[in-house]
Amino acid sequence: MSSVAAENTEATPRKPHTTVPKSRVILASLIGTTIEFYDFYIYATAAVAVFPALFFTGNDDTAKLLASMATFGAAFVARPIGSVIFGHFGDRIGRKATLVGALLTMGLATFLIGLLPTYHQIGLWAPAMLTILRFCQGLGLGGEWSGAALLATEYADHGKRARAAMWPQLGAPFGFILANGFMLLLTIFMGFNSAEHAGEFDHAFLVWGWRLPFLASLVMVLVGLYVRFKLEETPVFKLAVKEDKKVKTPLAEAFKVAWWPMIQGTFIMLATYVLFYLMTAWILSFGIAKVEAGGLAIPYRTFLIIQLITILFFAAMVPVSGWLADRYGRRSSQLVITGFIVLFGLSFGFFMAPDAVGTGSEANIVRIVIFMAIGMTLMGLTFGSMSAYLPELFPTNVRYTASGISYNVSSILGAALTPYAAVWLNAHGGVGAVGFYLAGAAVLTIVFMAITHETRDVDLNTMARK
């Protein structure tokens, strides 16, 4: 472990040689993550507004929402498994082919969700099949992110890696805009309002309208496959092949030479994940929930518009994050940003407690927008450079596997549990308790960043010893 870290920091960086246009690399890394996050957000939105009504039974709205959030979390359990499976092939046969497989897995699972019968049609088989397909979504995303991050960083010039690596990170806000924009347009054109029509199972939106965004993902997947098939293998992986430095069992080798960096990477991502899914999945459920269930009772459509406006702050800050990380270092910039996340967590009660912000038609929309804008700004600043920070912790021939494991184990700790835990915390301790949850995760992230070396100047061509 220590020898790998030493090699990474002491090696003289070699500039990758490639004839592939940078625009093609940018498009290939961006379009895949955009599609993947589109698929993920479509599910997250439906898990709040559609699935509790169509795939679960009972009269307790909170219990149905918790059950829906549990299926949402199933993907995060699958993601480390996906990172192992796709990481094995990514480190053995290459980044390009593996990314194609990850995109197909995610896209087909999303398409099939759009064809599922509901609980009212086939009973318990409906939530069972929904959970299985959600698990498959997680497998695909488990292999997608690390591959896209490596695609961007391994083509980049030394000293500009964080700015190059920010492109796949933009897939998160872009996918969010596409997914929630699609849902918003559907609710407008189909006249669906969650507060008025939630129990009307014969409403066109609940019968077939919600399926359209899932089915449309197939078209996007075909476009993504076309772009990726035109790409070449990364120059860093080509060098590993040329020097016969590929390992036979990347998973075993990763745990042998990089077990400590994998732990560090997992907790470095923790605050980012908690913030991410509070600002996207949980906040929507809190915003549209009934007052008696601890929510703000804001119409679904209104809250979608708030999210779509404030997600622009997320997108705007992603390139800023890449620039800061190249200018001041990954560790230094992220320590400051995570410190602000701690303070933001402590402000939840002030900004969003129902007594402070109001509910229903009396809700202070400006106050909510300010809160969301701050959260999304911090999200962009912390997320933007992570696709450089995590891969730089690992040597080339286990990088796909090791970075994927770190990223996706963190998804269990920071994302799978977060929407579920936040619903429970809000129900029992109010919105302030949810903020303390975020602040605690951010403090833990700061601790692990403080004991991790700076990675800005590492040589990505460094190999683990076979």
Short mmCIF file of C-alpha atoms in Angstrom, two decimals:
data_model
loop_
_atom_site.label_atom_id
_atom_site.label_comp_id
_atom_site.label_asym_id
_atom_site.label_seq_id
_atom_site.Cartn_x
_atom_site.Cartn_y
_atom_site.Cartn_z
CA MET A 1 0.00 0.00 0.00
CA SER A 2 2.59 2.53 1.02
CA SER A 3 4.86 1.63 -1.87
CA VAL A 4 2.06 2.31 -4.33
CA ALA A 5 1.36 5.70 -2.80
CA ALA A 6 5.05 6.54 -2.90
CA GLU A 7 5.38 5.54 -6.53
CA ASN A 8 2.35 7.63 -7.43
CA THR A 9 3.70 10.78 -5.86
CA GLU A 10 7.32 10.44 -6.92
CA ALA A 11 6.96 9.34 -10.53
CA THR A 12 7.67 11.78 -13.33
CA PRO A 13 4.41 12.31 -15.22
CA ARG A 14 4.38 11.17 -18.82
CA LYS A 15 2.12 12.96 -21.24
CA PRO A 16 -0.32 10.61 -22.97
CA HIS A 17 0.06 10.44 -26.74
CA THR A 18 -3.15 10.11 -28.73
CA THR A 19 -4.66 11.17 -32.04
CA VAL A 20 -8.24 11.09 -30.72
CA PRO A 21 -9.83 14.57 -30.81
CA LYS A 22 -10.47 15.95 -27.33
CA SER A 23 -14.03 16.82 -28.36
CA ARG A 24 -14.75 13.13 -28.96
CA VAL A 25 -13.36 12.16 -25.56
CA ILE A 26 -15.42 14.89 -23.89
CA LEU A 27 -18.60 13.79 -25.66
CA ALA A 28 -18.04 10.10 -24.92
CA SER A 29 -17.44 10.69 -21.21
CA LEU A 30 -20.26 13.24 -20.88
CA ILE A 31 -23.01 11.51 -22.83
CA GLY A 32 -22.69 8.22 -20.95
CA THR A 33 -22.94 9.73 -17.49
CA THR A 34 -25.76 12.01 -18.65
CA ILE A 35 -27.75 8.97 -19.77
CA GLU A 36 -26.90 7.03 -16.63
CA PHE A 37 -27.92 9.87 -14.32
CA TYR A 38 -31.04 10.53 -16.40
CA ASP A 39 -32.05 6.92 -15.80
CA PHE A 40 -31.23 7.20 -12.12
CA TYR A 41 -33.15 10.46 -11.61
CA ILE A 42 -36.19 9.24 -13.48
CA TYR A 43 -36.39 6.45 -10.95
CA ALA A 44 -35.75 8.81 -8.02
CA THR A 45 -38.56 11.13 -9.13
CA ALA A 46 -40.97 8.26 -9.70
CA ALA A 47 -39.99 6.71 -6.35
CA VAL A 48 -41.37 9.82 -4.64
CA ALA A 49 -44.38 10.73 -6.79
CA VAL A 50 -45.51 7.55 -8.59
CA PHE A 51 -44.25 4.27 -7.13
CA PRO A 52 -45.74 4.65 -3.61
CA ALA A 53 -49.19 4.80 -5.22
CA LEU A 54 -48.72 2.18 -7.95
CA PHE A 55 -46.35 -0.43 -6.53
CA PHE A 56 -47.09 -0.46 -2.80
CA THR A 57 -50.25 -0.90 -0.73
CA GLY A 58 -51.60 0.37 2.58
CA ASN A 59 -53.05 3.56 4.04
CA ASP A 60 -49.91 4.93 5.69
CA ASP A 61 -48.30 7.40 3.26
CA THR A 62 -45.01 7.49 5.20
CA ALA A 63 -44.77 3.68 5.21
CA LYS A 64 -45.35 3.52 1.45
CA LEU A 65 -42.77 6.23 0.85
CA LEU A 66 -40.26 4.35 3.02
CA ALA A 67 -40.93 1.15 1.05
CA SER A 68 -40.42 3.03 -2.22
CA MET A 69 -37.19 4.58 -0.90
CA ALA A 70 -36.03 1.07 0.06
CA THR A 71 -36.29 -0.04 -3.58
CA PHE A 72 -34.47 3.16 -4.52
CA GLY A 73 -31.67 2.05 -2.19
CA ALA A 74 -31.44 -1.41 -3.81
CA ALA A 75 -29.40 0.06 -6.65
CA PHE A 76 -26.77 1.26 -4.23
CA VAL A 77 -26.31 -2.25 -2.87
CA ALA A 78 -25.78 -3.38 -6.46
CA ARG A 79 -23.31 -0.65 -7.35
CA PRO A 80 -20.24 -2.10 -5.58
CA ILE A 81 -21.03 -5.43 -7.24
CA GLY A 82 -21.20 -3.64 -10.58
CA SER A 83 -17.90 -1.92 -9.87
CA VAL A 84 -16.25 -5.31 -9.24
CA ILE A 85 -17.74 -6.93 -12.36
CA PHE A 86 -17.13 -4.06 -14.75
CA GLY A 87 -13.90 -3.10 -12.99
CA HIS A 88 -12.52 -6.58 -13.69
CA PHE A 89 -13.14 -6.20 -17.41
CA GLY A 90 -12.13 -2.53 -17.41
CA ASP A 91 -8.71 -3.41 -16.01
CA ARG A 92 -8.40 -6.62 -18.05
CA ILE A 93 -9.75 -5.85 -21.53
CA GLY A 94 -9.98 -2.04 -21.53
CA ARG A 95 -12.08 1.00 -20.70
CA LYS A 96 -13.95 1.32 -24.00
CA ALA A 97 -15.62 -2.11 -24.24
CA THR A 98 -16.49 -2.12 -20.55
CA LEU A 99 -18.20 1.25 -20.76
CA VAL A 100 -20.38 -0.06 -23.59
CA GLY A 101 -21.48 -2.98 -21.40
CA ALA A 102 -22.26 -0.71 -18.44
CA LEU A 103 -24.38 1.60 -20.60
CA LEU A 104 -26.37 -1.32 -22.04
CA THR A 105 -27.05 -2.80 -18.61
CA MET A 106 -28.36 0.46 -17.19
CA GLY A 107 -30.35 1.43 -20.28
CA LEU A 108 -32.16 -1.88 -20.76
CA ALA A 109 -33.14 -2.06 -17.07
CA THR A 110 -34.59 1.46 -17.25
CA PHE A 111 -36.53 0.64 -20.43
CA LEU A 112 -38.04 -2.48 -18.84
CA ILE A 113 -39.20 -0.52 -15.77
CA GLY A 114 -41.37 1.46 -18.17
CA LEU A 115 -43.12 -1.78 -19.17
CA LEU A 116 -43.83 -3.13 -15.66
CA PRO A 117 -47.37 -3.93 -14.52
CA THR A 118 -48.36 -2.36 -11.19
CA TYR A 119 -49.34 -3.80 -7.80
CA HIS A 120 -53.00 -3.31 -8.71
CA GLN A 121 -52.51 -5.62 -11.71
CA ILE A 122 -50.26 -8.45 -10.47
CA GLY A 123 -49.88 -7.91 -6.72
CA LEU A 124 -46.54 -8.45 -4.96
CA TRP A 125 -44.82 -9.48 -8.19
CA ALA A 126 -44.83 -5.80 -9.21
CA PRO A 127 -42.60 -4.43 -6.39
CA ALA A 128 -40.45 -7.57 -6.66
CA MET A 129 -39.74 -7.01 -10.35
CA LEU A 130 -39.28 -3.29 -9.75
CA THR A 131 -36.61 -4.06 -7.14
CA ILE A 132 -34.82 -6.50 -9.46
CA LEU A 133 -34.67 -3.97 -12.30
CA ARG A 134 -33.56 -1.27 -9.87
CA PHE A 135 -30.77 -3.64 -8.81
CA CYS A 136 -29.75 -3.98 -12.48
CA GLN A 137 -29.70 -0.19 -12.80
CA GLY A 138 -27.24 -0.16 -9.92
CA LEU A 139 -25.02 -2.76 -11.59
CA GLY A 140 -24.77 -0.58 -14.69
CA LEU A 141 -24.06 2.65 -12.86
CA GLY A 142 -21.52 0.82 -10.70
CA GLY A 143 -19.42 0.27 -13.81
CA GLU A 144 -20.22 3.53 -15.57
CA TRP A 145 -18.86 6.26 -13.35
CA SER A 146 -15.34 4.94 -12.79
CA GLY A 147 -14.98 4.11 -16.49
CA ALA A 148 -16.13 7.56 -17.59
CA ALA A 149 -13.85 9.22 -15.03
CA LEU A 150 -10.88 7.18 -16.27
CA LEU A 151 -11.77 7.98 -19.86
CA ALA A 152 -11.52 11.69 -19.08
CA THR A 153 -8.46 11.63 -16.80
CA GLU A 154 -6.38 9.13 -18.79
CA TYR A 155 -6.66 11.24 -21.95
CA ALA A 156 -5.97 14.53 -20.14
CA ASP A 157 -2.75 16.55 -20.13
CA HIS A 158 -0.86 16.69 -16.87
CA GLY A 159 -1.85 19.71 -14.82
CA LYS A 160 -5.31 19.87 -16.43
CA ARG A 161 -6.75 16.59 -15.27
CA ALA A 162 -9.37 17.97 -12.89
CA ARG A 163 -10.68 20.31 -15.58
CA ALA A 164 -10.82 17.43 -18.05
CA ALA A 165 -12.38 15.10 -15.47
CA MET A 166 -15.20 17.50 -14.73
CA TRP A 167 -16.95 16.59 -18.01
CA PRO A 168 -18.40 13.26 -16.83
CA GLN A 169 -19.43 15.02 -13.60
CA LEU A 170 -21.60 17.38 -15.64
CA GLY A 171 -23.64 14.32 -16.55
CA ALA A 172 -25.24 14.49 -13.10
CA PRO A 173 -26.91 17.92 -13.45
CA PHE A 174 -27.55 17.41 -17.17
CA GLY A 175 -29.24 14.07 -16.49
CA PHE A 176 -31.24 15.67 -13.70
CA ILE A 177 -32.45 18.46 -15.97
CA LEU A 178 -33.47 16.00 -18.70
CA ALA A 179 -35.22 13.63 -16.29
CA ASN A 180 -37.10 16.15 -14.20
CA GLY A 181 -37.73 18.44 -17.16
CA PHE A 182 -39.39 15.50 -18.93
CA MET A 183 -41.49 14.73 -15.84
CA LEU A 184 -42.45 18.39 -15.46
CA LEU A 185 -43.62 18.68 -19.07
CA LEU A 186 -45.64 15.48 -18.70
CA THR A 187 -47.42 16.72 -15.58
CA ILE A 188 -48.20 20.03 -17.31
CA PHE A 189 -49.52 18.55 -20.57
CA MET A 190 -51.40 15.74 -18.80
CA GLY A 191 -52.80 18.00 -16.08
CA PHE A 192 -51.43 15.94 -13.19
CA ASN A 193 -51.06 17.43 -9.70
CA SER A 194 -49.75 15.16 -6.94
CA ALA A 195 -51.81 16.87 -4.25
CA GLU A 196 -55.08 16.54 -6.18
CA HIS A 197 -54.70 13.34 -8.20
CA ALA A 198 -52.45 11.06 -6.10
CA GLY A 199 -55.27 8.56 -5.44
CA GLU A 200 -56.82 8.71 -8.91
CA PHE A 201 -55.32 5.54 -10.40
CA ASP A 202 -57.26 6.03 -13.62
CA HIS A 203 -55.53 9.37 -14.33
CA ALA A 204 -53.62 9.14 -17.60
CA PHE A 205 -50.34 10.12 -15.96
CA LEU A 206 -50.57 7.30 -13.41
CA VAL A 207 -51.80 4.82 -16.02
CA TRP A 208 -49.22 5.38 -18.75
CA GLY A 209 -47.71 8.87 -18.71
CA TRP A 210 -45.04 8.12 -16.08
CA ARG A 211 -43.75 5.30 -18.31
CA LEU A 212 -42.68 7.56 -21.19
CA PRO A 213 -39.41 8.85 -19.65
CA PHE A 214 -38.33 5.28 -18.90
CA LEU A 215 -39.12 4.07 -22.42
CA ALA A 216 -37.43 7.11 -24.00
CA SER A 217 -34.12 6.15 -22.37
CA LEU A 218 -33.65 3.48 -25.05
CA VAL A 219 -33.22 6.17 -27.72
CA MET A 220 -30.59 7.93 -25.60
CA VAL A 221 -28.74 4.67 -25.04
CA LEU A 222 -28.48 4.06 -28.79
CA VAL A 223 -26.95 7.52 -29.23
CA GLY A 224 -24.49 6.85 -26.40
CA LEU A 225 -23.45 3.52 -27.89
CA TYR A 226 -22.78 5.13 -31.26
CA VAL A 227 -20.48 7.72 -29.69
CA ARG A 228 -18.57 5.18 -27.62
CA PHE A 229 -18.06 2.72 -30.46
CA LYS A 230 -16.20 5.48 -32.33
CA LEU A 231 -13.76 5.95 -29.45
CA GLU A 232 -10.30 4.39 -29.07
CA GLU A 233 -8.80 2.87 -25.94
CA THR A 234 -7.18 5.34 -23.53
CA PRO A 235 -3.42 5.95 -24.00
CA VAL A 236 -2.71 5.09 -20.35
CA PHE A 237 -4.33 1.66 -20.69
CA LYS A 238 -2.55 1.12 -24.02
CA LEU A 239 0.74 1.69 -22.20
CA ALA A 240 -0.22 -0.90 -19.57
CA VAL A 241 -0.89 -3.42 -22.35
CA LYS A 242 2.34 -2.55 -24.15
CA GLU A 243 4.41 -3.00 -20.99
CA ASP A 244 2.53 -6.21 -20.10
CA LYS A 245 1.43 -4.70 -16.79
CA LYS A 246 -2.20 -5.87 -16.83
CA VAL A 247 -3.10 -8.02 -13.81
CA LYS A 248 -5.04 -11.29 -14.03
CA THR A 249 -7.27 -10.63 -11.02
CA PRO A 250 -7.76 -6.88 -10.59
CA LEU A 251 -9.99 -7.28 -7.52
CA ALA A 252 -7.46 -9.36 -5.58
CA GLU A 253 -4.63 -7.07 -6.67
CA ALA A 254 -6.59 -3.96 -5.67
CA PHE A 255 -7.13 -5.29 -2.15
CA LYS A 256 -3.48 -6.32 -2.00
CA VAL A 257 -1.84 -3.05 -3.03
CA ALA A 258 -4.51 -0.37 -2.52
CA TRP A 259 -6.79 -1.43 0.34
CA TRP A 260 -6.07 1.69 2.38
CA PRO A 261 -6.57 4.17 -0.51
CA MET A 262 -9.90 2.41 -1.22
CA ILE A 263 -11.00 3.09 2.36
CA GLN A 264 -9.82 6.67 2.08
CA GLY A 265 -11.64 7.16 -1.22
CA THR A 266 -14.84 5.74 0.22
CA PHE A 267 -14.99 8.28 3.02
CA ILE A 268 -13.69 11.14 0.86
CA MET A 269 -16.87 10.70 -1.22
CA LEU A 270 -19.21 10.31 1.79
CA ALA A 271 -20.28 13.95 2.29
CA THR A 272 -20.70 14.42 -1.46
CA TYR A 273 -23.10 11.50 -1.65
CA VAL A 274 -25.13 12.51 1.41
CA LEU A 275 -25.50 16.07 0.10
CA PHE A 276 -26.29 14.82 -3.41
CA TYR A 277 -29.22 12.64 -2.41
CA LEU A 278 -30.59 15.04 0.18
CA MET A 279 -30.72 17.76 -2.49
CA THR A 280 -32.26 15.54 -5.18
CA ALA A 281 -34.24 12.57 -3.82
CA TRP A 282 -35.15 13.38 -0.21
CA ILE A 283 -35.84 17.10 -0.61
CA LEU A 284 -38.51 16.35 -3.21
CA SER A 285 -40.29 13.90 -0.90
CA PHE A 286 -40.07 16.43 1.96
CA GLY A 287 -41.27 19.30 -0.19
CA ILE A 288 -44.39 17.58 -1.54
CA ALA A 289 -45.30 15.51 1.55
CA LYS A 290 -48.44 16.38 3.49
CA VAL A 291 -48.08 18.63 6.53
CA GLU A 292 -49.26 15.86 8.84
CA ALA A 293 -46.45 13.68 7.46
CA GLY A 294 -43.84 16.34 8.30
CA GLY A 295 -43.61 17.88 4.82
CA LEU A 296 -44.24 21.27 3.26
CA ALA A 297 -47.26 20.29 1.10
CA ILE A 298 -45.89 22.13 -1.94
CA PRO A 299 -47.37 20.93 -5.27
CA TYR A 300 -45.16 18.43 -7.09
CA ARG A 301 -44.95 20.59 -10.20
CA THR A 302 -43.91 23.66 -8.22
CA PHE A 303 -41.13 21.81 -6.45
CA LEU A 304 -39.86 20.33 -9.69
CA ILE A 305 -39.51 23.85 -11.06
CA ILE A 306 -37.54 24.88 -7.95
CA GLN A 307 -35.20 21.92 -8.44
CA LEU A 308 -34.76 22.62 -12.14
CA ILE A 309 -33.85 26.25 -11.45
CA THR A 310 -31.41 25.52 -8.64
CA ILE A 311 -29.75 22.57 -10.41
CA LEU A 312 -28.23 25.22 -12.69
CA PHE A 313 -26.06 26.29 -9.73
CA PHE A 314 -24.85 22.69 -9.53
CA ALA A 315 -23.93 22.63 -13.22
CA ALA A 316 -22.23 26.04 -13.06
CA MET A 317 -20.01 25.04 -10.13
CA VAL A 318 -18.73 21.76 -11.62
CA PRO A 319 -16.15 23.46 -13.92
CA VAL A 320 -15.26 25.84 -11.09
CA SER A 321 -14.50 22.81 -8.94
CA GLY A 322 -12.19 21.41 -11.63
CA TRP A 323 -10.34 24.71 -11.91
CA LEU A 324 -9.94 25.03 -8.12
CA ALA A 325 -8.62 21.48 -7.88
CA ASP A 326 -6.01 22.09 -10.60
CA ARG A 327 -5.04 25.46 -9.15
CA TYR A 328 -4.94 24.69 -5.42
CA GLY A 329 -4.95 20.90 -5.28
CA ARG A 330 -7.69 18.33 -4.77
CA ARG A 331 -7.21 17.92 -1.02
CA SER A 332 -6.92 21.62 -0.14
CA SER A 333 -9.92 22.78 -2.14
CA GLN A 334 -12.11 19.89 -0.97
CA LEU A 335 -11.27 20.46 2.70
CA VAL A 336 -12.56 24.04 2.47
CA ILE A 337 -15.68 23.07 0.51
CA THR A 338 -16.54 20.24 2.92
CA GLY A 339 -16.18 22.67 5.81
CA PHE A 340 -18.91 24.78 4.23
CA ILE A 341 -21.05 21.65 3.85
CA VAL A 342 -20.84 21.19 7.64
CA LEU A 343 -22.14 24.74 8.13
CA PHE A 344 -24.87 24.17 5.55
CA GLY A 345 -26.02 21.06 7.40
CA LEU A 346 -26.36 23.07 10.60
CA SER A 347 -28.64 25.55 8.79
CA PHE A 348 -31.40 23.09 7.80
CA GLY A 349 -33.63 23.94 10.72
CA PHE A 350 -33.26 27.69 10.14
CA PHE A 351 -34.09 27.49 6.43
CA MET A 352 -36.54 24.62 6.06
CA ALA A 353 -38.40 23.87 9.31
CA PRO A 354 -42.15 24.05 8.44
CA ASP A 355 -42.75 26.62 11.19
CA ALA A 356 -40.05 28.86 9.69
CA VAL A 357 -40.66 28.46 5.97
CA GLY A 358 -44.43 27.87 5.97
CA THR A 359 -46.42 25.16 4.23
CA GLY A 360 -48.75 24.80 1.26
CA SER A 361 -49.79 28.08 -0.30
CA GLU A 362 -48.17 29.93 2.63
CA ALA A 363 -44.70 28.49 1.96
CA ASN A 364 -41.91 31.01 1.43
CA ILE A 365 -40.71 29.94 -2.02
CA VAL A 366 -37.85 32.47 -2.07
CA ARG A 367 -36.46 31.02 1.16
CA ILE A 368 -36.67 27.51 -0.28
CA VAL A 369 -34.93 28.58 -3.50
CA ILE A 370 -32.10 30.20 -1.50
CA PHE A 371 -31.66 27.03 0.54
CA MET A 372 -31.65 24.84 -2.56
CA ALA A 373 -29.28 27.18 -4.42
CA ILE A 374 -26.74 27.01 -1.58
CA GLY A 375 -26.98 23.23 -1.44
CA MET A 376 -26.65 22.84 -5.21
CA THR A 377 -23.70 25.26 -5.32
CA LEU A 378 -21.87 23.20 -2.70
CA MET A 379 -22.85 20.05 -4.58
CA GLY A 380 -21.19 21.26 -7.76
CA LEU A 381 -18.07 22.38 -5.91
CA THR A 382 -17.60 19.07 -4.10
CA PHE A 383 -18.64 16.77 -6.97
CA GLY A 384 -16.81 18.41 -9.86
CA SER A 385 -13.25 17.29 -9.07
CA MET A 386 -14.04 13.89 -7.54
CA SER A 387 -13.59 12.18 -10.92
CA ALA A 388 -9.94 13.27 -10.78
CA TYR A 389 -9.39 12.90 -7.03
CA LEU A 390 -10.47 9.26 -6.66
CA PRO A 391 -8.78 7.75 -9.78
CA GLU A 392 -5.50 9.49 -8.87
CA LEU A 393 -5.36 7.49 -5.63
CA PHE A 394 -4.74 4.25 -7.57
CA PRO A 395 -2.25 2.71 -10.05
CA THR A 396 -3.31 2.13 -13.66
CA ASN A 397 -3.76 -1.63 -13.71
CA VAL A 398 -6.24 -1.68 -10.79
CA ARG A 399 -7.63 1.85 -11.19
CA TYR A 400 -10.98 0.93 -12.74
CA THR A 401 -11.69 -1.64 -10.05
CA ALA A 402 -10.33 0.26 -7.04
CA SER A 403 -11.84 3.66 -7.86
CA GLY A 404 -15.16 2.01 -8.68
CA ILE A 405 -15.23 0.16 -5.37
CA SER A 406 -14.46 3.32 -3.41
CA TYR A 407 -17.06 5.35 -5.26
CA ASN A 408 -19.78 2.72 -4.99
CA VAL A 409 -19.19 1.49 -1.45
CA SER A 410 -19.50 5.14 -0.54
CA SER A 411 -22.83 5.08 -2.37
CA ILE A 412 -24.13 2.55 0.16
CA LEU A 413 -22.95 4.56 3.15
CA GLY A 414 -23.75 7.99 1.79
CA ALA A 415 -26.59 7.53 -0.69
CA ALA A 416 -28.51 4.27 -0.21
CA LEU A 417 -29.18 5.06 3.43
CA THR A 418 -29.65 8.81 3.05
CA PRO A 419 -33.18 9.18 1.60
CA TYR A 420 -34.51 6.47 3.93
CA ALA A 421 -32.69 7.84 6.99
CA ALA A 422 -33.75 11.40 6.16
CA VAL A 423 -37.43 10.43 5.94
CA TRP A 424 -37.15 8.72 9.34
CA LEU A 425 -35.15 11.55 10.94
CA ASN A 426 -37.58 14.18 9.69
CA ALA A 427 -40.53 12.18 11.01
CA HIS A 428 -38.96 11.81 14.47
CA GLY A 429 -36.71 14.85 14.92
CA GLY A 430 -37.67 17.38 12.28
CA VAL A 431 -35.72 18.79 9.36
CA GLY A 432 -32.94 20.02 11.66
CA ALA A 433 -32.06 16.40 12.45
CA VAL A 434 -31.60 15.75 8.74
CA GLY A 435 -29.12 18.63 8.61
CA PHE A 436 -27.15 17.23 11.55
CA TYR A 437 -26.93 13.96 9.62
CA LEU A 438 -25.30 15.82 6.71
CA ALA A 439 -22.96 17.75 9.04
CA GLY A 440 -21.82 14.52 10.73
CA ALA A 441 -21.05 12.89 7.38
CA ALA A 442 -19.08 15.98 6.30
CA VAL A 443 -16.98 15.93 9.49
CA LEU A 444 -16.10 12.30 8.82
CA THR A 445 -15.10 13.20 5.26
CA ILE A 446 -12.86 16.01 6.53
CA VAL A 447 -11.06 13.56 8.83
CA PHE A 448 -10.24 11.22 5.94
CA MET A 449 -9.23 14.02 3.60
CA ALA A 450 -6.88 15.32 6.27
CA ILE A 451 -4.99 12.00 6.39
CA THR A 452 -4.87 11.55 2.60
CA HIS A 453 -1.98 12.79 0.45
CA GLU A 454 -2.41 15.39 -2.32
CA THR A 455 -2.87 13.73 -5.73
CA ARG A 456 -2.63 16.66 -8.16
CA ASP A 457 0.88 15.74 -9.37
CA VAL A 458 0.71 11.94 -9.45
CA ASP A 459 1.67 10.03 -12.60
CA LEU A 460 -1.35 8.14 -13.93
CA ASN A 461 0.96 5.72 -15.79
CA THR A 462 2.17 4.22 -12.49
CA MET A 463 1.47 0.47 -12.31
CA ALA A 464 0.91 -1.78 -9.34
CA ARG A 465 3.59 -4.46 -9.08
CA LYS A 466 2.42 -7.77 -10.53
#
